[in-house]
Tab-separated table of C-alpha atoms in Angstrom:
chain	number	residue	atom	x	y	z
N	1	UNK	CA	39.955	9.285	127.397
N	2	UNK	CA	38.905	10.346	123.885
N	3	UNK	CA	35.244	10.234	122.915
N	4	UNK	CA	34.335	7.399	120.476
N	5	UNK	CA	33.926	8.430	116.856
N	6	UNK	CA	30.231	8.579	115.981
N	7	UNK	CA	27.984	10.340	113.491
N	8	UNK	CA	25.956	13.281	114.637
N	9	UNK	CA	22.209	12.840	115.057
N	10	UNK	CA	20.624	12.169	111.674
N	11	UNK	CA	17.753	14.195	110.315
N	12	UNK	CA	14.659	12.304	109.167
N	13	UNK	CA	15.615	12.813	105.514
N	14	UNK	CA	19.178	11.610	106.059
N	15	UNK	CA	18.068	8.533	107.969
N	16	UNK	CA	15.471	7.589	105.362
N	17	UNK	CA	17.962	8.082	102.513
N	18	UNK	CA	20.621	5.909	104.172
N	19	UNK	CA	18.046	3.242	104.976
N	20	UNK	CA	16.869	3.258	101.353
N	21	UNK	CA	20.413	2.794	100.023
N	22	UNK	CA	21.207	-0.066	102.415
N	23	UNK	CA	17.901	-1.905	101.987
N	24	UNK	CA	17.462	-1.536	98.233
N	25	UNK	CA	21.136	-1.660	97.301
N	26	UNK	CA	20.370	0.066	93.955
N	27	UNK	CA	23.493	2.197	93.881
N	28	UNK	CA	27.260	1.951	93.553
N	29	UNK	CA	29.407	-0.134	95.874
N	30	UNK	CA	31.003	3.045	97.259
N	31	UNK	CA	27.679	4.622	98.224
N	32	UNK	CA	26.367	1.284	99.558
N	33	UNK	CA	29.344	0.670	101.868
N	34	UNK	CA	29.519	4.282	103.071
N	35	UNK	CA	25.780	4.376	103.755
N	36	UNK	CA	26.119	1.146	105.751
N	37	UNK	CA	28.946	2.726	107.799
N	38	UNK	CA	26.853	5.795	108.636
N	39	UNK	CA	23.688	3.847	109.406
N	40	UNK	CA	25.577	1.425	111.628
N	41	UNK	CA	27.227	4.296	113.486
N	42	UNK	CA	23.861	6.021	113.944
N	43	UNK	CA	22.592	2.753	115.426
N	44	UNK	CA	25.246	2.850	118.147
N	45	UNK	CA	27.797	0.468	116.633
N	46	UNK	CA	31.429	1.295	117.399
N	47	UNK	CA	34.106	1.719	114.747
N	48	UNK	CA	35.649	-1.796	115.074
N	49	UNK	CA	32.244	-3.438	114.659
N	50	UNK	CA	31.420	-1.241	111.645
N	51	UNK	CA	34.769	-2.065	110.035
N	52	UNK	CA	33.985	-5.778	110.344
N	53	UNK	CA	30.477	-5.247	109.004
N	54	UNK	CA	31.644	-3.539	105.788
N	55	UNK	CA	34.930	-5.472	105.583
N	56	UNK	CA	36.959	-2.263	105.620
N	57	UNK	CA	39.666	-0.491	107.566
N	58	UNK	CA	38.854	1.268	110.828
N	59	UNK	CA	40.605	4.457	109.670
N	60	UNK	CA	38.405	4.515	106.576
N	61	UNK	CA	35.287	4.244	108.749
N	62	UNK	CA	36.481	7.105	110.931
N	63	UNK	CA	37.241	9.264	107.867
N	64	UNK	CA	33.761	8.671	106.435
N	65	UNK	CA	32.087	9.506	109.752
N	66	UNK	CA	34.127	12.701	110.181
N	67	UNK	CA	33.379	13.672	106.579
N	68	UNK	CA	29.650	13.123	107.100
N	69	UNK	CA	29.693	15.285	110.215
N	70	UNK	CA	31.264	18.044	108.088
N	71	UNK	CA	29.314	17.957	104.809
N	72	UNK	CA	26.387	15.559	105.345
N	73	UNK	CA	25.287	13.053	102.686
N	74	UNK	CA	27.615	14.604	100.107
N	75	UNK	CA	30.293	12.339	101.619
N	76	UNK	CA	28.641	9.367	99.882
N	77	UNK	CA	30.025	10.579	96.542
N	78	UNK	CA	33.842	10.984	96.552
N	79	UNK	CA	35.160	13.630	94.227
N	80	UNK	CA	38.037	12.978	91.845
N	81	UNK	CA	40.064	15.798	90.304
N	82	UNK	CA	41.809	15.901	86.921
N	83	UNK	CA	41.233	16.902	83.312
N	84	UNK	CA	41.934	20.033	81.327
N	85	UNK	CA	41.367	23.533	82.788
N	86	UNK	CA	37.781	24.722	82.941
N	87	UNK	CA	36.597	27.017	80.177
N	88	UNK	CA	33.815	28.553	82.255
N	89	UNK	CA	34.395	30.906	85.146
N	90	UNK	CA	33.100	30.154	88.603
N	91	UNK	CA	30.448	32.841	88.122
N	92	UNK	CA	29.317	31.208	84.861
N	93	UNK	CA	29.087	27.825	86.571
N	94	UNK	CA	26.993	29.300	89.376
N	95	UNK	CA	24.663	30.810	86.770
N	96	UNK	CA	24.314	27.460	84.979
N	97	UNK	CA	23.483	25.664	88.219
N	98	UNK	CA	20.973	28.332	89.220
N	99	UNK	CA	19.286	28.117	85.819
N	100	UNK	CA	19.168	24.306	85.829
N	101	UNK	CA	17.550	24.204	89.266
N	102	UNK	CA	14.948	26.849	88.377
N	103	UNK	CA	11.669	25.761	86.838
N	104	UNK	CA	11.632	26.732	83.141
N	105	UNK	CA	8.177	28.309	83.481
N	106	UNK	CA	9.640	30.915	85.845
N	107	UNK	CA	12.090	31.901	83.100
N	108	UNK	CA	9.377	32.273	80.467
N	109	UNK	CA	9.883	28.874	78.828
N	110	UNK	CA	6.847	26.800	77.742
N	111	UNK	CA	7.755	23.537	79.498
N	112	UNK	CA	7.955	22.177	83.028
N	113	UNK	CA	11.466	20.684	83.064
N	114	UNK	CA	14.810	21.112	81.343
N	115	UNK	CA	16.489	18.640	79.054
N	116	UNK	CA	20.212	19.047	78.392
N	117	UNK	CA	19.483	20.177	74.846
N	118	UNK	CA	16.902	22.783	75.915
N	119	UNK	CA	19.104	24.035	78.752
N	120	UNK	CA	22.166	24.398	76.524
N	121	UNK	CA	20.099	26.264	73.910
N	122	UNK	CA	18.666	28.606	76.534
N	123	UNK	CA	22.123	29.395	77.958
N	124	UNK	CA	23.383	30.397	74.497
N	125	UNK	CA	20.676	33.011	74.005
N	126	UNK	CA	19.960	34.303	77.489
N	127	UNK	CA	19.877	38.107	77.599
N	128	UNK	CA	23.033	39.763	78.915
N	129	UNK	CA	25.130	36.584	79.066
N	130	UNK	CA	26.187	34.019	76.492
N	131	UNK	CA	27.390	30.643	77.722
N	132	UNK	CA	28.398	28.173	75.034
N	133	UNK	CA	28.637	24.686	76.413
N	134	UNK	CA	27.990	21.280	74.878
N	135	UNK	CA	25.536	18.788	76.295
N	136	UNK	CA	28.175	16.405	77.652
N	137	UNK	CA	30.159	19.230	79.240
N	138	UNK	CA	26.914	20.571	80.691
N	139	UNK	CA	26.030	17.180	82.137
N	140	UNK	CA	29.470	16.832	83.713
N	141	UNK	CA	29.287	20.338	85.128
N	142	UNK	CA	25.933	19.690	86.767
N	143	UNK	CA	27.117	16.336	88.128
N	144	UNK	CA	30.240	17.943	89.581
N	145	UNK	CA	28.077	20.521	91.331
N	146	UNK	CA	25.728	17.879	92.730
N	147	UNK	CA	22.809	18.460	90.330
N	148	UNK	CA	21.274	15.428	88.617
N	149	UNK	CA	18.157	14.669	86.592
N	150	UNK	CA	15.870	12.847	88.981
N	151	UNK	CA	12.268	12.176	89.816
N	152	UNK	CA	10.399	14.428	92.191
N	153	UNK	CA	10.069	12.816	95.604
N	154	UNK	CA	8.244	13.386	98.834
N	155	UNK	CA	9.664	13.023	102.325
N	156	UNK	CA	8.015	11.933	105.527
N	157	UNK	CA	8.972	14.243	108.339
N	158	UNK	CA	8.560	12.654	111.725
N	159	UNK	CA	5.441	14.087	113.402
N	160	UNK	CA	6.378	12.378	116.660
N	161	UNK	CA	6.264	15.011	119.456
N	162	UNK	CA	8.721	12.870	121.467
N	163	UNK	CA	11.209	12.458	118.620
N	164	UNK	CA	14.182	14.044	120.386
N	165	UNK	CA	13.430	12.342	123.699
N	166	UNK	CA	13.263	8.905	122.050
N	167	UNK	CA	16.503	9.453	120.143
N	168	UNK	CA	18.183	10.704	123.326
N	169	UNK	CA	17.140	7.554	125.180
N	170	UNK	CA	18.383	5.279	122.405
N	171	UNK	CA	21.738	7.058	122.339
N	172	UNK	CA	21.972	6.899	126.116
N	173	UNK	CA	21.452	3.133	126.401
N	174	UNK	CA	23.802	2.470	123.488
N	175	UNK	CA	26.529	4.518	125.141
N	176	UNK	CA	26.041	3.343	128.746
N	177	UNK	CA	24.860	-0.264	128.433
N	178	UNK	CA	25.990	-1.654	125.051
N	179	UNK	CA	26.266	-5.205	126.441
N	180	UNK	CA	22.594	-5.113	127.478
N	181	UNK	CA	21.135	-3.508	124.352
N	182	UNK	CA	19.290	-5.545	121.732
N	183	UNK	CA	17.440	-4.596	118.560
N	184	UNK	CA	14.409	-6.202	116.930
N	185	UNK	CA	12.690	-5.734	113.580
N	186	UNK	CA	10.985	-7.648	110.778
N	187	UNK	CA	12.581	-8.160	107.363
N	188	UNK	CA	10.487	-8.934	104.325
N	189	UNK	CA	8.203	-9.873	102.749
N	190	UNK	CA	10.167	-12.902	101.524
N	191	UNK	CA	8.542	-14.558	98.536
N	192	UNK	CA	9.374	-17.728	96.636
N	193	UNK	CA	10.593	-16.617	93.233
N	194	UNK	CA	13.872	-16.526	91.318
N	195	UNK	CA	15.685	-13.366	92.371
N	196	UNK	CA	18.329	-11.676	90.251
N	197	UNK	CA	21.820	-11.224	91.630
N	198	UNK	CA	25.433	-11.352	90.462
N	199	UNK	CA	28.052	-14.043	90.016
N	200	UNK	CA	31.026	-15.180	87.989
N	201	UNK	CA	30.264	-16.434	84.474
N	202	UNK	CA	31.771	-16.513	80.999
N	203	UNK	CA	31.581	-13.200	79.199
N	204	UNK	CA	28.243	-12.847	77.459
N	205	UNK	CA	26.877	-15.992	79.139
N	206	UNK	CA	25.344	-14.906	82.445
N	207	UNK	CA	23.633	-17.429	84.646
N	208	UNK	CA	19.905	-17.460	84.005
N	209	UNK	CA	17.008	-18.068	86.361
N	210	UNK	CA	13.597	-19.179	85.077
N	211	UNK	CA	10.709	-16.753	85.271
N	212	UNK	CA	7.719	-17.723	87.407
N	213	UNK	CA	4.196	-16.470	86.910
N	214	UNK	CA	2.216	-18.718	89.240
N	215	UNK	CA	3.242	-18.241	92.861
N	216	UNK	CA	1.294	-20.173	95.446
N	217	UNK	CA	3.705	-20.191	98.385
N	218	UNK	CA	2.723	-16.867	99.945
N	219	UNK	CA	5.256	-14.766	101.820
N	220	UNK	CA	7.179	-14.934	105.080
N	221	UNK	CA	8.714	-12.331	107.378
N	222	UNK	CA	12.083	-12.736	109.068
N	223	UNK	CA	11.812	-11.667	112.709
N	224	UNK	CA	15.383	-10.627	113.477
N	225	UNK	CA	17.079	-10.032	116.832
N	226	UNK	CA	20.483	-8.394	117.152
N	227	UNK	CA	22.771	-8.182	120.183
N	228	UNK	CA	24.709	-4.915	119.992
N	229	UNK	CA	27.315	-5.939	122.560
N	230	UNK	CA	28.005	-9.397	121.092
N	231	UNK	CA	27.502	-8.422	117.430
N	232	UNK	CA	25.265	-11.486	116.996
N	233	UNK	CA	22.226	-11.778	114.730
N	234	UNK	CA	19.518	-14.437	114.939
N	235	UNK	CA	15.849	-14.874	114.122
N	236	UNK	CA	13.084	-16.999	112.597
N	237	UNK	CA	10.688	-16.810	109.643
N	238	UNK	CA	6.987	-16.301	110.344
N	239	UNK	CA	3.895	-16.249	108.166
N	240	UNK	CA	2.882	-12.797	109.345
N	241	UNK	CA	3.707	-10.000	111.724
N	242	UNK	CA	1.789	-9.997	114.987
N	243	UNK	CA	1.866	-9.527	118.726
N	244	UNK	CA	2.407	-13.230	119.426
N	245	UNK	CA	5.431	-13.412	117.122
N	246	UNK	CA	6.882	-10.212	118.567
N	247	UNK	CA	6.471	-11.546	122.095
N	248	UNK	CA	8.228	-14.793	121.116
N	249	UNK	CA	11.159	-12.787	119.753
N	250	UNK	CA	11.364	-10.703	122.926
N	251	UNK	CA	11.396	-13.888	124.996
N	252	UNK	CA	14.344	-15.163	122.968
N	253	UNK	CA	16.137	-11.872	123.629
N	254	UNK	CA	15.404	-12.130	127.343
N	255	UNK	CA	16.782	-15.705	127.280
N	256	UNK	CA	20.036	-14.364	125.849
N	257	UNK	CA	20.580	-12.583	129.197
N	258	UNK	CA	19.266	-15.092	131.760
N	259	UNK	CA	20.930	-13.283	134.668
N	260	UNK	CA	17.789	-11.209	135.199
N	261	UNK	CA	19.581	-7.885	134.737
N	262	UNK	CA	17.570	-5.193	132.963
N	263	UNK	CA	17.894	-5.154	129.170
N	264	UNK	CA	16.930	-2.632	126.525
N	265	UNK	CA	15.246	-3.537	123.236
N	266	UNK	CA	15.157	-1.017	120.389
N	267	UNK	CA	12.365	-1.404	117.824
N	268	UNK	CA	10.052	0.675	115.660
N	269	UNK	CA	6.483	1.817	116.242
N	270	UNK	CA	4.637	-1.033	114.520
N	271	UNK	CA	1.376	-1.687	116.348
N	272	UNK	CA	2.381	-5.338	116.822
N	273	UNK	CA	5.360	-4.142	118.901
N	274	UNK	CA	3.578	-2.226	121.635
N	275	UNK	CA	0.351	-3.931	122.662
N	276	UNK	CA	-0.748	-4.216	126.270
N	277	UNK	CA	0.356	-7.848	126.423
N	278	UNK	CA	3.885	-6.953	125.350
N	279	UNK	CA	4.130	-3.950	127.668
N	280	UNK	CA	2.928	-6.000	130.649
N	281	UNK	CA	5.416	-8.784	129.902
N	282	UNK	CA	8.254	-6.259	129.482
N	283	UNK	CA	7.580	-4.630	132.848
N	284	UNK	CA	7.416	-8.018	134.560
N	285	UNK	CA	10.723	-9.255	133.087
N	286	UNK	CA	12.753	-6.007	133.386
N	287	UNK	CA	12.789	-5.250	129.668
N	288	UNK	CA	12.715	-1.612	128.618
N	289	UNK	CA	11.218	-1.057	125.175
N	290	UNK	CA	13.001	1.806	123.403
N	291	UNK	CA	10.826	2.816	120.446
N	292	UNK	CA	12.261	4.734	117.519
N	293	UNK	CA	10.392	7.908	116.516
N	294	UNK	CA	7.702	7.697	113.862
N	295	UNK	CA	9.219	7.439	110.354
N	296	UNK	CA	12.690	7.078	111.889
N	297	UNK	CA	13.262	3.330	111.931
N	298	UNK	CA	16.798	4.080	110.679
N	299	UNK	CA	17.696	4.660	114.349
N	300	UNK	CA	17.362	0.917	114.958
N	301	UNK	CA	20.852	-0.735	115.026
N	302	UNK	CA	19.583	-3.849	113.242
N	303	UNK	CA	18.781	-1.923	110.053
N	304	UNK	CA	22.438	-1.840	108.975
N	305	UNK	CA	22.602	-5.655	109.117
N	306	UNK	CA	19.597	-6.334	106.895
N	307	UNK	CA	21.492	-5.188	103.785
N	308	UNK	CA	24.045	-8.038	103.850
N	309	UNK	CA	21.249	-10.448	104.765
N	310	UNK	CA	19.442	-9.552	101.560
N	311	UNK	CA	22.612	-9.722	99.465
N	312	UNK	CA	23.717	-13.174	100.644
N	313	UNK	CA	20.418	-15.040	101.129
N	314	UNK	CA	17.885	-13.436	98.759
N	315	UNK	CA	19.868	-12.059	95.805
N	316	UNK	CA	20.828	-14.647	93.170
N	317	UNK	CA	18.607	-17.295	94.778
N	318	UNK	CA	16.045	-19.805	93.520
N	319	UNK	CA	14.566	-21.541	96.547
N	320	UNK	CA	12.009	-24.296	96.010
N	321	UNK	CA	9.877	-23.367	98.992
N	322	UNK	CA	9.950	-21.463	102.254
N	323	UNK	CA	11.536	-24.379	104.097
N	324	UNK	CA	14.573	-24.303	101.810
N	325	UNK	CA	14.700	-20.516	102.015
N	326	UNK	CA	14.634	-20.616	105.816
N	327	UNK	CA	17.405	-23.218	105.938
N	328	UNK	CA	19.592	-21.085	103.681
N	329	UNK	CA	18.938	-18.013	105.809
N	330	UNK	CA	19.809	-19.809	109.047
N	331	UNK	CA	22.926	-21.299	107.477
N	332	UNK	CA	24.120	-17.812	106.613
N	333	UNK	CA	23.368	-16.558	110.121
N	334	UNK	CA	25.392	-19.389	111.660
N	335	UNK	CA	28.266	-18.638	109.309
N	336	UNK	CA	28.094	-14.911	110.022
N	337	UNK	CA	28.064	-15.271	113.789
N	338	UNK	CA	30.812	-17.916	113.874
N	339	UNK	CA	33.242	-16.305	111.426
N	340	UNK	CA	32.672	-12.576	111.708
N	341	UNK	CA	36.176	-11.883	113.074
N	342	UNK	CA	38.402	-14.431	111.308
N	343	UNK	CA	40.996	-12.592	109.142
N	344	UNK	CA	40.727	-14.982	106.185
N	345	UNK	CA	36.941	-14.817	106.262
N	346	UNK	CA	37.018	-11.022	106.451
N	347	UNK	CA	39.167	-10.881	103.311
N	348	UNK	CA	36.883	-13.330	101.487
N	349	UNK	CA	33.787	-11.403	102.482
N	350	UNK	CA	35.402	-8.161	101.335
N	351	UNK	CA	36.039	-9.653	97.887
N	352	UNK	CA	32.527	-11.096	97.762
N	353	UNK	CA	30.879	-7.770	98.507
N	354	UNK	CA	33.043	-6.026	95.938
N	355	UNK	CA	31.834	-8.594	93.412
N	356	UNK	CA	28.113	-8.475	94.138
N	357	UNK	CA	28.027	-4.696	94.312
N	358	UNK	CA	29.157	-3.896	90.762
N	359	UNK	CA	29.464	-0.418	89.320
N	360	UNK	CA	26.582	-1.032	86.917
N	361	UNK	CA	23.779	1.463	87.139
N	362	UNK	CA	25.653	4.320	88.826
N	363	UNK	CA	23.846	7.625	88.578
N	364	UNK	CA	26.043	10.651	88.148
N	365	UNK	CA	26.347	12.677	91.305
N	366	UNK	CA	23.305	13.195	93.465
N	367	UNK	CA	21.904	16.155	95.307
N	368	UNK	CA	22.956	15.934	98.959
N	369	UNK	CA	20.397	16.725	101.607
N	370	UNK	CA	21.012	19.786	103.731
N	371	UNK	CA	22.875	18.801	106.895
N	372	UNK	CA	21.305	19.618	110.221
N	373	UNK	CA	22.738	22.627	111.944
């Protein structure tokens, strides 16, 4: 029997990048859907479930996973060929990329970063080599080679000494006991304010939401529970995160399997998730708590399902209060769980996601993170 198709173990940087794309959604529809595929696969979801989640074909999901295992996060940006023959040799292109990714101060230039104009001017007068290229051609060259103009960022490497052991345990329970694996996490904060989104409207006449400057409703947190085996998502809104609310969620998960068989709950390392009260209750009711490593909450299977939750209940909304917001959220959850596999609904959801995730705001290219060996 063939092994199921699944992504290799993610590095901390890869997991955080995929989680950022899925949660923030500030990227193209292609990157958003592919990131959701990879994050869902890393969370233990099988190919058929992932295909239903992203409203895509199973073969496409398998291709993306195989491509990620080969080249890493570069698979998020498909490459398209075409155009006239290149005027620069491969050696010239390598030199341009090397120069662009080198700090100007190291090359004797009196500034800390390149602009396209400064870089093109430098390439025309560099000693021993003359490369004449326009700014637009230079920008396209750098984008094709995966080099973009971007802000400097920092990364949180997991300092957890048990990182590999925790990931091994999560993978083990997902592979051996998928029908008894659950995931839990909080989603929020959810405020009461008009939230921008997307929708059909006459050209030049977009729907408008009023601005609010006085907000007295506070925030809520959605405490979500996800059954990996049943592909079912449920939860409630709470005023704050805390041990009592976490314990209530775990009790609802335990009630989903009333047969008394052991179950496994995957969640992150928030202090409200692992107090003595929770650990004592878990031991008494045959619940194994599988914690993700520090700064690696992307390993939680529920993370891939928070993206659609934000798109369909928060984006393009104007709720009067938290009661109305909670009702809308629960209505979507009932719809999702009841209609996740209906062919007509799958087609409608595929069109809806293509609509809400427009191509506006695409950044050219993107530097892929180095894949783990």
